[in-house]
PDB file of C-alpha atoms and ligand atoms in Angstrom:
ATOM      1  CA  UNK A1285       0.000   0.000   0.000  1.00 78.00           C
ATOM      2  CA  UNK A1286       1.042   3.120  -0.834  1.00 80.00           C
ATOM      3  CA  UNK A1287       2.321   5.949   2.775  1.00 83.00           C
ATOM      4  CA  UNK A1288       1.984   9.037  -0.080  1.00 94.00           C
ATOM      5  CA  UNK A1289      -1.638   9.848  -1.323  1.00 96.00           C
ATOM      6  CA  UNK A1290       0.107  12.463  -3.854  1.00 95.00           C
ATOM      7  CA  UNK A1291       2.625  10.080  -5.400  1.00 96.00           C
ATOM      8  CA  UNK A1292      -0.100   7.511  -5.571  1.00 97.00           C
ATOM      9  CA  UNK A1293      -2.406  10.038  -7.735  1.00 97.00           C
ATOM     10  CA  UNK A1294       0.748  10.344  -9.531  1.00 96.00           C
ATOM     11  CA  UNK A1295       1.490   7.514 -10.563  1.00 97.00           C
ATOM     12  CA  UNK A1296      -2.545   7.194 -11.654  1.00 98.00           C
ATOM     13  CA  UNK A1297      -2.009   9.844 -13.947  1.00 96.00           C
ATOM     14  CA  UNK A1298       1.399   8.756 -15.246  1.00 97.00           C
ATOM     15  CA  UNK A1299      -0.359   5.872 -16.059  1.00 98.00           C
ATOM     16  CA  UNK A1300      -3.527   7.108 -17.753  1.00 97.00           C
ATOM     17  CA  UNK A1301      -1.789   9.528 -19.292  1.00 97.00           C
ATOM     18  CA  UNK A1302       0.167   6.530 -21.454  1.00 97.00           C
ATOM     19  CA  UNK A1303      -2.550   5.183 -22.661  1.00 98.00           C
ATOM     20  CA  UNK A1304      -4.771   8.463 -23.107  1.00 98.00           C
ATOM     21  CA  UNK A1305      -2.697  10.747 -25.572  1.00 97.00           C
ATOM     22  CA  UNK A1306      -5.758  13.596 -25.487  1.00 97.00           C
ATOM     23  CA  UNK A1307      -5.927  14.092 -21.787  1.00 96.00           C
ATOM     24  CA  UNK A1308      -2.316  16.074 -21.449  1.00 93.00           C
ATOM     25  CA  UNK A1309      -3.948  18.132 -24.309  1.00 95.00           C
ATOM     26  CA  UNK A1310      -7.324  18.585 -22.848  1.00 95.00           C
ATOM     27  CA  UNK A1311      -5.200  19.228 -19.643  1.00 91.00           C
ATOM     28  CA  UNK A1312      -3.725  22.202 -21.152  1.00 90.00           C
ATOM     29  CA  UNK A1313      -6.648  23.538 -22.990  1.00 92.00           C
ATOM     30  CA  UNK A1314      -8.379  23.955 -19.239  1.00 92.00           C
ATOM     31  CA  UNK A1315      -5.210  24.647 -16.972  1.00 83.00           C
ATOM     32  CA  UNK A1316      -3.867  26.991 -19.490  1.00 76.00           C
ATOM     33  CA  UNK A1317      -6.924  29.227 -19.073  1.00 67.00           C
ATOM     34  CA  UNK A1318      -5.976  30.185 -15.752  1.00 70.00           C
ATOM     35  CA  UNK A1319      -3.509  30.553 -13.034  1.00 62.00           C
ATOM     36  CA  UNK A1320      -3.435  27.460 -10.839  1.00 72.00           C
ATOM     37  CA  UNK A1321      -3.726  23.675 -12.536  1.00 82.00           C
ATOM     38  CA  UNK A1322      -6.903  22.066 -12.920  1.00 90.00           C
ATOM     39  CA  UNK A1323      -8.350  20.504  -9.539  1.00 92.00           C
ATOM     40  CA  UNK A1324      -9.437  16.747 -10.317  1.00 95.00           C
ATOM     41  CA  UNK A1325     -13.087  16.005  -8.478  1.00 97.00           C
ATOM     42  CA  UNK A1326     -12.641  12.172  -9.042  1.00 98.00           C
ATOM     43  CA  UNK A1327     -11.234   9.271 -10.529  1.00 98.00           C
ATOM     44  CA  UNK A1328     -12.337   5.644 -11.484  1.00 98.00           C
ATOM     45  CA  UNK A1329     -11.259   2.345 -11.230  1.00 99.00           C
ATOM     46  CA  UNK A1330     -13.117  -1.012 -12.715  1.00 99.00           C
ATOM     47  CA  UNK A1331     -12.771  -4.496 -11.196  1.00 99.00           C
ATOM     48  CA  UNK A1332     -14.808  -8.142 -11.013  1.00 99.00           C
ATOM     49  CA  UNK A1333     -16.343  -9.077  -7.673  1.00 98.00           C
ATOM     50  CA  UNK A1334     -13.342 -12.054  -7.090  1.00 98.00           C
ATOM     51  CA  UNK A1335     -12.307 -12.109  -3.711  1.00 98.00           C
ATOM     52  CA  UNK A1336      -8.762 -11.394  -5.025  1.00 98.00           C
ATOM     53  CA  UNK A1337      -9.982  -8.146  -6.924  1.00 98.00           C
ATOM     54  CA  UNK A1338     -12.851  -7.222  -5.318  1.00 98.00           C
ATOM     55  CA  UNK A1339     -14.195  -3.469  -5.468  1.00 98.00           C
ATOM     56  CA  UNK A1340     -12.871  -3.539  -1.059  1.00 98.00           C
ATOM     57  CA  UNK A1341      -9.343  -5.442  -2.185  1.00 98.00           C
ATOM     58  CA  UNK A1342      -8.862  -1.705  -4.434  1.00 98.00           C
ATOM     59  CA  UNK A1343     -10.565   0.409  -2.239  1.00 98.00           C
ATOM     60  CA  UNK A1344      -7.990  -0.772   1.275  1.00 98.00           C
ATOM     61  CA  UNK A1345      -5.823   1.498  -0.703  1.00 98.00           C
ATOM     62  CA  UNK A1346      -7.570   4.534  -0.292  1.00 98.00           C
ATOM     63  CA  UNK A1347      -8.851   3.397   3.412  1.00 98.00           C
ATOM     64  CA  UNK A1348      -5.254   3.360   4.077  1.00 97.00           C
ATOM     65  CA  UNK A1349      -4.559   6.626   3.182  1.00 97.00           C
ATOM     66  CA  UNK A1350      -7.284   8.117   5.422  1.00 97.00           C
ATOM     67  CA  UNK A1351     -10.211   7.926   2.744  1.00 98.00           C
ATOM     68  CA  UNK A1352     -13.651   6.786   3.963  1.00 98.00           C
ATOM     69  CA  UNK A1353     -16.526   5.597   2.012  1.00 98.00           C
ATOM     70  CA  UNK A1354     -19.360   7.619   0.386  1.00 98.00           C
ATOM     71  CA  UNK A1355     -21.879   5.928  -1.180  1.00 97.00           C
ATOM     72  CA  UNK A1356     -22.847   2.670  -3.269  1.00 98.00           C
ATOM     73  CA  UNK A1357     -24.720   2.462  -6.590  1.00 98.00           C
ATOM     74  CA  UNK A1358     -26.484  -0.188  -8.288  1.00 98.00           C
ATOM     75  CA  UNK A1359     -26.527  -0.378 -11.831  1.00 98.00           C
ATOM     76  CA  UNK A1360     -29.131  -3.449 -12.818  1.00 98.00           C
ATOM     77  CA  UNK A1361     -28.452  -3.525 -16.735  1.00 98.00           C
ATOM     78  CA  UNK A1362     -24.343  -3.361 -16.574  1.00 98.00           C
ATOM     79  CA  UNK A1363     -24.176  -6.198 -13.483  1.00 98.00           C
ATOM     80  CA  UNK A1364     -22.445  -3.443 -11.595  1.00 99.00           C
ATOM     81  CA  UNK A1365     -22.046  -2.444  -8.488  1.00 99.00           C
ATOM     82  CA  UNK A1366     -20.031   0.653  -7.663  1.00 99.00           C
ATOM     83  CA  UNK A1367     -18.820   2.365  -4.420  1.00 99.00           C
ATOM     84  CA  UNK A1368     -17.397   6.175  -3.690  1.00 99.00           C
ATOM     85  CA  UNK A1369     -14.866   6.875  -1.443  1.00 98.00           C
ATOM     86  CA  UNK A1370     -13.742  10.492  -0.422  1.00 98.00           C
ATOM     87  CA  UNK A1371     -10.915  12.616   1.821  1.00 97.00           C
ATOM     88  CA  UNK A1372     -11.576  15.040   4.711  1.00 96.00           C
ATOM     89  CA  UNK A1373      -9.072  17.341   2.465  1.00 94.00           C
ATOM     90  CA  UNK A1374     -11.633  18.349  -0.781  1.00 88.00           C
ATOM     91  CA  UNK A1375      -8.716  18.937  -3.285  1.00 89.00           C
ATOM     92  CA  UNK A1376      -7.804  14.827  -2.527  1.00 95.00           C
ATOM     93  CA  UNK A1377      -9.842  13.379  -5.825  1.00 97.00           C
ATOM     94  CA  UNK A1378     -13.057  11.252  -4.868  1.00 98.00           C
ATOM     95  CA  UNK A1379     -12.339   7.302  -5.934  1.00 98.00           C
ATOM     96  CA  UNK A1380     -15.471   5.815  -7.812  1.00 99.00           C
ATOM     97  CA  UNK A1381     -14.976   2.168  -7.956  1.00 99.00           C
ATOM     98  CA  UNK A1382     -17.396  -0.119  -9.623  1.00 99.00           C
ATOM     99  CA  UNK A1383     -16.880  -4.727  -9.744  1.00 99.00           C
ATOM    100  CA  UNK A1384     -18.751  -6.665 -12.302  1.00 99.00           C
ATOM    101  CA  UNK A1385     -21.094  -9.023 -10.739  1.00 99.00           C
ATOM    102  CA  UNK A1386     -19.920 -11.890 -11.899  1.00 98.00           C
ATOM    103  CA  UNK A1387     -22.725 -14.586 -11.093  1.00 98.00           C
ATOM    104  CA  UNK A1388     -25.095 -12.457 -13.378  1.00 98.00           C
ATOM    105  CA  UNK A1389     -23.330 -13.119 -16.073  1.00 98.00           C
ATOM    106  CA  UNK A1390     -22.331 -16.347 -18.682  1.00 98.00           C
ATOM    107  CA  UNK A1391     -20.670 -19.040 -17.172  1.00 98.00           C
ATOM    108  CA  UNK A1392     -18.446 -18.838 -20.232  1.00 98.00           C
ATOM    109  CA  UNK A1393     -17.575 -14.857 -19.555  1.00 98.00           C
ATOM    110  CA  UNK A1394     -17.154 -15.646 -15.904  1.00 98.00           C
ATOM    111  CA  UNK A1395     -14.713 -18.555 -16.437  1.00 98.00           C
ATOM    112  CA  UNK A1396     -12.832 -16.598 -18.764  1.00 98.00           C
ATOM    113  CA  UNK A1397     -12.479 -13.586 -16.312  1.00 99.00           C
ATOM    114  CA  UNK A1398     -11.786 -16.315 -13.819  1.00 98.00           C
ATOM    115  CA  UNK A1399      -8.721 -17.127 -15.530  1.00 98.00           C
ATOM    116  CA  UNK A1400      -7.479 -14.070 -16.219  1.00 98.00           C
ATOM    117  CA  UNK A1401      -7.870 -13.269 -12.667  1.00 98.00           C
ATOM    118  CA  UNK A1402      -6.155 -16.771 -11.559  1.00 98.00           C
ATOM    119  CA  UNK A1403      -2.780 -15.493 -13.147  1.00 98.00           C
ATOM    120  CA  UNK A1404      -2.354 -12.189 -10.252  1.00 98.00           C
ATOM    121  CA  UNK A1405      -0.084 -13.247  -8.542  1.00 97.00           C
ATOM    122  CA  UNK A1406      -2.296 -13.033  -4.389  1.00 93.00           C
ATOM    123  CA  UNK A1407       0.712 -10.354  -3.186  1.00 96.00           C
ATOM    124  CA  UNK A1408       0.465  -7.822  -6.021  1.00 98.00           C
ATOM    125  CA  UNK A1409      -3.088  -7.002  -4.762  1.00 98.00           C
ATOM    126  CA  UNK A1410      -2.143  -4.982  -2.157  1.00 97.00           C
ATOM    127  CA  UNK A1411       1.543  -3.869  -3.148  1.00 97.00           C
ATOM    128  CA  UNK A1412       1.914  -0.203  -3.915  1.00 96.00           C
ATOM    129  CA  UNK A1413       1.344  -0.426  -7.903  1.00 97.00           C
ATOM    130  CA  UNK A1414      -1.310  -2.240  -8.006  1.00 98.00           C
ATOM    131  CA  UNK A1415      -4.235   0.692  -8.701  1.00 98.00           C
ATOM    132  CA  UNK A1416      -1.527   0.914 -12.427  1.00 98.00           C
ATOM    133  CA  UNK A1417      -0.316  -1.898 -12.974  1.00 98.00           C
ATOM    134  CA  UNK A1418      -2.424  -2.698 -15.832  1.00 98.00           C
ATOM    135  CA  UNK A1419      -3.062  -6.747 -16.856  1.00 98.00           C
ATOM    136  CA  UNK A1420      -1.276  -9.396 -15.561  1.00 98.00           C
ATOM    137  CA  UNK A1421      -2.459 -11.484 -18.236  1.00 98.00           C
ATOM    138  CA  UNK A1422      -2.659 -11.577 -22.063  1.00 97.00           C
ATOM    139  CA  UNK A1423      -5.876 -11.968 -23.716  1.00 98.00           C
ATOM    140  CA  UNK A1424      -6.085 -12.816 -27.503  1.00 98.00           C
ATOM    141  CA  UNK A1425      -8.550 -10.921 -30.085  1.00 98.00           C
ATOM    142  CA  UNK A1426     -11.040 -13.443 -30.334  1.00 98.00           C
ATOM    143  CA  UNK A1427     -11.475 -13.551 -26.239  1.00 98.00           C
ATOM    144  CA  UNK A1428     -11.804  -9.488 -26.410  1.00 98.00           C
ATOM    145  CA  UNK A1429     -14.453  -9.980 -28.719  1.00 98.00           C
ATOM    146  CA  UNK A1430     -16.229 -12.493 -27.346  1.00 98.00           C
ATOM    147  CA  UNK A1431     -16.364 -10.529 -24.061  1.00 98.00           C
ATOM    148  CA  UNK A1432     -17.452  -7.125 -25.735  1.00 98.00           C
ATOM    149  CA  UNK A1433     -20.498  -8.936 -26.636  1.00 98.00           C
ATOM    150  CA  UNK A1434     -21.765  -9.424 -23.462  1.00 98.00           C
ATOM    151  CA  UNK A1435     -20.108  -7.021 -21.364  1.00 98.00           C
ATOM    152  CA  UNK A1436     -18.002  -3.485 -23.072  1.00 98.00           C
ATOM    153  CA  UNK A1437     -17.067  -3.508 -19.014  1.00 98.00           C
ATOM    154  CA  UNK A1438     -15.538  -6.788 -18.872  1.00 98.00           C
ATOM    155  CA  UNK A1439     -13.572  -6.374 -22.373  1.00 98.00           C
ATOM    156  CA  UNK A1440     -12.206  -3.291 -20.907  1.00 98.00           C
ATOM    157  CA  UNK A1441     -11.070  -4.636 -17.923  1.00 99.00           C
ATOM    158  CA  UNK A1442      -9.414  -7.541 -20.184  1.00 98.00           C
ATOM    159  CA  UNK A1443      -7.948  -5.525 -22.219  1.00 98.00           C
ATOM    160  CA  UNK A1444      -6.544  -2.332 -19.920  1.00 98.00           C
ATOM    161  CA  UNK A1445      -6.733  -3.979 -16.301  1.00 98.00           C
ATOM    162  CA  UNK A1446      -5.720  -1.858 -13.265  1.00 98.00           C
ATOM    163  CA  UNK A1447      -5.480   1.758 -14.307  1.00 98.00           C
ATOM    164  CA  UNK A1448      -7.635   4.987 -13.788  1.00 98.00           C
ATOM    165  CA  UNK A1449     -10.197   4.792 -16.707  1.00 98.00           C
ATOM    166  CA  UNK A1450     -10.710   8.325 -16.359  1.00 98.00           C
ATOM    167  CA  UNK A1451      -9.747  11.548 -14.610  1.00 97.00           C
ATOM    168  CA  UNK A1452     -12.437  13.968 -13.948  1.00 97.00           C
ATOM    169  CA  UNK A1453     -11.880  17.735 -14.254  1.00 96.00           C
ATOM    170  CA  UNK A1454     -13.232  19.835 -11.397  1.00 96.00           C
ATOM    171  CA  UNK A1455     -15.729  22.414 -13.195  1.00 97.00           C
ATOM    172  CA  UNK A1456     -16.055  24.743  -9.859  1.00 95.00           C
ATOM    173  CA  UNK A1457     -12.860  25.524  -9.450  1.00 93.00           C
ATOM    174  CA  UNK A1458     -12.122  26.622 -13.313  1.00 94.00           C
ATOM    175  CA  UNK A1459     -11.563  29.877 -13.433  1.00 91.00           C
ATOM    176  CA  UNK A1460     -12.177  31.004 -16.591  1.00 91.00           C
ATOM    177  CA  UNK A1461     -15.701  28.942 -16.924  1.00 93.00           C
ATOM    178  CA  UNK A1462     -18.436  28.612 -15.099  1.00 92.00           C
ATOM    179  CA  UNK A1463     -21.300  26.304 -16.817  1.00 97.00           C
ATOM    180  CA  UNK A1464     -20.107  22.971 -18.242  1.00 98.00           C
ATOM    181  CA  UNK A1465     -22.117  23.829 -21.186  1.00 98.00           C
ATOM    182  CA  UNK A1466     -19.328  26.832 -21.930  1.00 97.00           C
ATOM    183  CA  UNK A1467     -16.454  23.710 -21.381  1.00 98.00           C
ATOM    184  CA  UNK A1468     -18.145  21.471 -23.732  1.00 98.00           C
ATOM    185  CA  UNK A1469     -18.228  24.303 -25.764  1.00 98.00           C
ATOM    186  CA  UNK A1470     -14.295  24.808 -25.569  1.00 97.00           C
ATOM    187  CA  UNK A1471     -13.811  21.176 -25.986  1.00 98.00           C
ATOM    188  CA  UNK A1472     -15.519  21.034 -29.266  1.00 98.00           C
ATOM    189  CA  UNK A1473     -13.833  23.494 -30.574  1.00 97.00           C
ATOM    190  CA  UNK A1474     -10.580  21.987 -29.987  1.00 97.00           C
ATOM    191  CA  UNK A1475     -12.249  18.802 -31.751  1.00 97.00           C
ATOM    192  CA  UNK A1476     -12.710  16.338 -28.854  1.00 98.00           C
ATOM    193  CA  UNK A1477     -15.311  14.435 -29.345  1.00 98.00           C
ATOM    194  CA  UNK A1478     -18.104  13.967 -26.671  1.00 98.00           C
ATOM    195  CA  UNK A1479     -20.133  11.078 -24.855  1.00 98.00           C
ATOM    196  CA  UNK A1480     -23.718  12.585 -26.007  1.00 98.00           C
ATOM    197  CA  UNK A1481     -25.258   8.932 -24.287  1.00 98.00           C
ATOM    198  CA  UNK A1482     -28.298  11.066 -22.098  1.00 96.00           C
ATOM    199  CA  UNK A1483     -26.947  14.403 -23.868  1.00 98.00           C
ATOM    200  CA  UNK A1484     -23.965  15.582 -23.450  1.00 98.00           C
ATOM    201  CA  UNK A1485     -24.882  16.400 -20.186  1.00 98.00           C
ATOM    202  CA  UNK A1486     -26.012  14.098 -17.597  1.00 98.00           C
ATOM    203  CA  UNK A1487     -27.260  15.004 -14.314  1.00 98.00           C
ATOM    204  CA  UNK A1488     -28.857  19.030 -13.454  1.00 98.00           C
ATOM    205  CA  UNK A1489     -28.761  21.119 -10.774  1.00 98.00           C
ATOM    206  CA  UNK A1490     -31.724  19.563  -9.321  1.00 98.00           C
ATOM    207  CA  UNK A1491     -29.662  16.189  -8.364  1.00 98.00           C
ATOM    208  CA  UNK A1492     -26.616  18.383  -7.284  1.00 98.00           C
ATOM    209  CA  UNK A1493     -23.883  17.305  -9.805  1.00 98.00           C
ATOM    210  CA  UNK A1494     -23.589  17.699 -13.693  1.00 98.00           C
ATOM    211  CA  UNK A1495     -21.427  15.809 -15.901  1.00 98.00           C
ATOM    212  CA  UNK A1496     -20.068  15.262 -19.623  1.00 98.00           C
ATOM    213  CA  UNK A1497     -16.697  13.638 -21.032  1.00 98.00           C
ATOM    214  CA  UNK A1498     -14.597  13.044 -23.959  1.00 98.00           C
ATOM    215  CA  UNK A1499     -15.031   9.748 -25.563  1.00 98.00           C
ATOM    216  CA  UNK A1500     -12.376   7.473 -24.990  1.00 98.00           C
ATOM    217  CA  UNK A1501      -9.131   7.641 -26.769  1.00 98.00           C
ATOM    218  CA  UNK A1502      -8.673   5.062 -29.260  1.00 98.00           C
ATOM    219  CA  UNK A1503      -5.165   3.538 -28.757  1.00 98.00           C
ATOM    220  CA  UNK A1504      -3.264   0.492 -30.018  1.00 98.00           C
ATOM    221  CA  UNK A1505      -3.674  -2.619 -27.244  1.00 97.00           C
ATOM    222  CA  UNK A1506      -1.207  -5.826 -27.659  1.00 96.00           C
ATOM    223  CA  UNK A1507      -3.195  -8.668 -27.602  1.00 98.00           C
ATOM    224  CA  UNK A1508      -1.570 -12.737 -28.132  1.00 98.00           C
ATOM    225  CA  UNK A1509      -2.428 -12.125 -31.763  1.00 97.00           C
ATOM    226  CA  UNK A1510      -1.271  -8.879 -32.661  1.00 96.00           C
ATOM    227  CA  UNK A1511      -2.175  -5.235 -32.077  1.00 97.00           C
ATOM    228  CA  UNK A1512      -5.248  -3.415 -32.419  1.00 97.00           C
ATOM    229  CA  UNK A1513      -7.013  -0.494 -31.987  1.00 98.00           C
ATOM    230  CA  UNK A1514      -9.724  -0.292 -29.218  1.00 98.00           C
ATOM    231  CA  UNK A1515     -11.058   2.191 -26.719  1.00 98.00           C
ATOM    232  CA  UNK A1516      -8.795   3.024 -23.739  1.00 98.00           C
ATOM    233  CA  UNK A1517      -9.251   6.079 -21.434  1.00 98.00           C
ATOM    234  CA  UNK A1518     -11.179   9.138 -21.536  1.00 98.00           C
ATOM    235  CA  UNK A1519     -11.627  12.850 -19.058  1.00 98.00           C
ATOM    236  CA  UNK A1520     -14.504  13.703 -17.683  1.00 98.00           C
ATOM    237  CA  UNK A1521     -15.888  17.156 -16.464  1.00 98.00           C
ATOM    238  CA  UNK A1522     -18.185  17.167 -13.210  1.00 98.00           C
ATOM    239  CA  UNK A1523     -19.882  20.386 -12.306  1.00 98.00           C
ATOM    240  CA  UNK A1524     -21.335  19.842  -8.512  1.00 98.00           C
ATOM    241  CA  UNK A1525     -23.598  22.340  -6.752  1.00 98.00           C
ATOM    242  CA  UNK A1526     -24.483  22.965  -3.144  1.00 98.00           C
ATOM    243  CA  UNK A1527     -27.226  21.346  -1.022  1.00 98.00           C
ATOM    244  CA  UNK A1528     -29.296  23.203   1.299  1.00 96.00           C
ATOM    245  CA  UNK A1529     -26.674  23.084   3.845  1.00 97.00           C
ATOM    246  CA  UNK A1530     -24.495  25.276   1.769  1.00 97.00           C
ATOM    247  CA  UNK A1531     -22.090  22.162   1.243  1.00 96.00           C
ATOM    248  CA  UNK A1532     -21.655  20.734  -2.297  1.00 97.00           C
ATOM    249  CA  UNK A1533     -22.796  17.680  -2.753  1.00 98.00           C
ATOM    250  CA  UNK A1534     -19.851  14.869  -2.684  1.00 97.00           C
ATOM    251  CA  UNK A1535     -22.041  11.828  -3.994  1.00 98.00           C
ATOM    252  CA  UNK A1536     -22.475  10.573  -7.679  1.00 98.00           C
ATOM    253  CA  UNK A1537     -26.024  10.119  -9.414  1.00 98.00           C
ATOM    254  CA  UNK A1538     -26.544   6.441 -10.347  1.00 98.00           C
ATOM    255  CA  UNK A1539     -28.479   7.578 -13.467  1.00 98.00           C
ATOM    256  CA  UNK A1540     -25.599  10.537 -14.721  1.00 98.00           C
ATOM    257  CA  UNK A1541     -22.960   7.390 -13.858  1.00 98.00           C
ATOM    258  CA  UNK A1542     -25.021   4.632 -15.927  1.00 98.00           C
ATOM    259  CA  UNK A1543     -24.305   6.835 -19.215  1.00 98.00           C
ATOM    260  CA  UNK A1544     -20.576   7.894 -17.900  1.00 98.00           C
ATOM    261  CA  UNK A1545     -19.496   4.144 -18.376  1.00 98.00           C
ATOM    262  CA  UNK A1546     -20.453   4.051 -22.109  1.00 98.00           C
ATOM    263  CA  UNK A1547     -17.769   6.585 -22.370  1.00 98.00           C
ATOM    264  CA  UNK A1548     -15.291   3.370 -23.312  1.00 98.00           C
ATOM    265  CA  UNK A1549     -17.640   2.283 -26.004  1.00 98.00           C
ATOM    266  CA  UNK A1550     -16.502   1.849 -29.326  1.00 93.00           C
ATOM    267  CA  UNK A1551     -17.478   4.630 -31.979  1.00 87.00           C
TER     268      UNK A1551
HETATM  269  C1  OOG B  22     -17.264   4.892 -14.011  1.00 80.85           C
HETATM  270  C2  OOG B  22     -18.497   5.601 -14.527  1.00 80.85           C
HETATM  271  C3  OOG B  22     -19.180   6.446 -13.464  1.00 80.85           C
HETATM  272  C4  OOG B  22     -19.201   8.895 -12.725  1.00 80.85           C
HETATM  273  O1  OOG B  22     -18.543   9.928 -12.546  1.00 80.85           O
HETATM  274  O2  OOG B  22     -20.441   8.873 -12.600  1.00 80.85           O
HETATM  275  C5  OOG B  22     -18.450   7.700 -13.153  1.00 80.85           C
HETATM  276  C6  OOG B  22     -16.522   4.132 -15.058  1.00 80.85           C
HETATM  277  O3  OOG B  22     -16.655   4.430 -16.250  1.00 80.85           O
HETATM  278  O4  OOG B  22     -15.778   3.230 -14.675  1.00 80.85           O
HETATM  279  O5  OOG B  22     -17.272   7.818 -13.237  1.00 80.85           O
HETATM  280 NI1   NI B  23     -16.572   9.703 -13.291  1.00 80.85          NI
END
């Protein structure tokens, strides 16, 4: 487990960053607009519900480091099942994590997973790298495929493993913008191209948090039989506004985070 928080978000973004060529450019499209860099509201990891992997094997972690849970989401059509976890200090990036629930899907896709999962080796689970550490496993085309037809989720996860699938840009702390509607705006214009699953937007002021992002990056991946070119990571942009309390809300919106995942679908 990792003693630095900031190294550990470091090495997150390192990471993400390899795989996710426009996110240092989106990066400087919104830091460069004003004086301090961009603030990240969250981050999100993917995982299978196997005791090794679990959602709680990533998330002891973050507990470590003095992060405590949020909230838990259920999302009936993806077999997911999804957890946030958040720091007393607000510029520490919320953790969503979501595990596919295995027994609700094939036997065939859950084997397969199965042995993918069989070749971690049980210490790297809880060494230092393991949030980036991507697979530990090779999968060939054909399995990739085969997965993607029942679950984009568990093709992902076979394909990219451990790794931030996104980074989420802080909308209330940009400077230079205040509705997400004038980022999407600026992100167009630079040619990213959006997740428009729900609209652009997902979520309103009404449930306390708005968010769009970039579709995913589509990168080279090595599989046994050669390269290809599939989805990898994306940014997202989260816009969150205050409750009656005065405090912003800190939780996600199950319906908003439904439509976020299809973010890694292909084009
Ligand atoms: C997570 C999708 C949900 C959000 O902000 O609602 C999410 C994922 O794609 O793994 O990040
Ligand atoms: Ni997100």
């Amino acid at each position: 487990m990792h003693t630095d928080v900031n190294a550990l978000f470091e090495n997150l973004w390192q990471n993400y960053l390899s795989v996710t060529p426009s996110a240092q450019k989106v990066h400087a499209l919104l830091g460069s607009s004003q004086q301090d860099d961009v603030i990240n509201d969250h981050i999100a990891l993917r995982t299978f519900n196997l005791p090794k992997v679990s959602l709680d094997k990533l998330a002891a972690h973050f507990l470590a480091l003095g992060y405590k849970e949020g909230g838990e989401y259920h999302f009936e059509a993806k077999k997911l099942y999804a957890k946030h976890f958040e720091h007393a200090d607000p510029t520490l990036p919320k953790v969503f994590i979501s595990e596919l629930l295995l027994d609700k899907c094939s036997a065939s896709l859950k084997s397969t997973i199965e042995d993918l999962v069989a070749q971690i080796p049980e210490e790297a689970v809880s060494a230092d790298n393991f949030l980036y550490s991507g697979t530990h496993w090779q999968v060939s085309s054909s399995t990739y495929q085969q997965l993607l037809a029942e679950s984009e989720y568990a093709a992902w996860v076979a394909a990219w493993g451990y790794r931030a699938n996104h980074f989420t840009v802080n909308v209330n702390y940009l400077e230079k913008y205040a509705a997400l509607e004038d980022v999407n705006a600026a992100l167009k214009q630079a040619g990213f191209l959006l997740n428009t699953a729900g609209g652009e937007i997902k979520g309103t002021p009404e449930v306390f948090l708005e968010q769009s992002a970039t579709l995913a990056d589509i990168v080279p991946v090595q599989f046994l039989d050669g390269e290809t070119q599939i989805p990898s990571c994306f940014y997202e942009f989260a816009r969150r506004y205050p409750l009656a309390n005065g405090q912003l809300y800190s939780g996600f919106v199950a319906a908003s985070a439904d439509k976020i995942f299809e973010s890694t679908n292909a084009r």
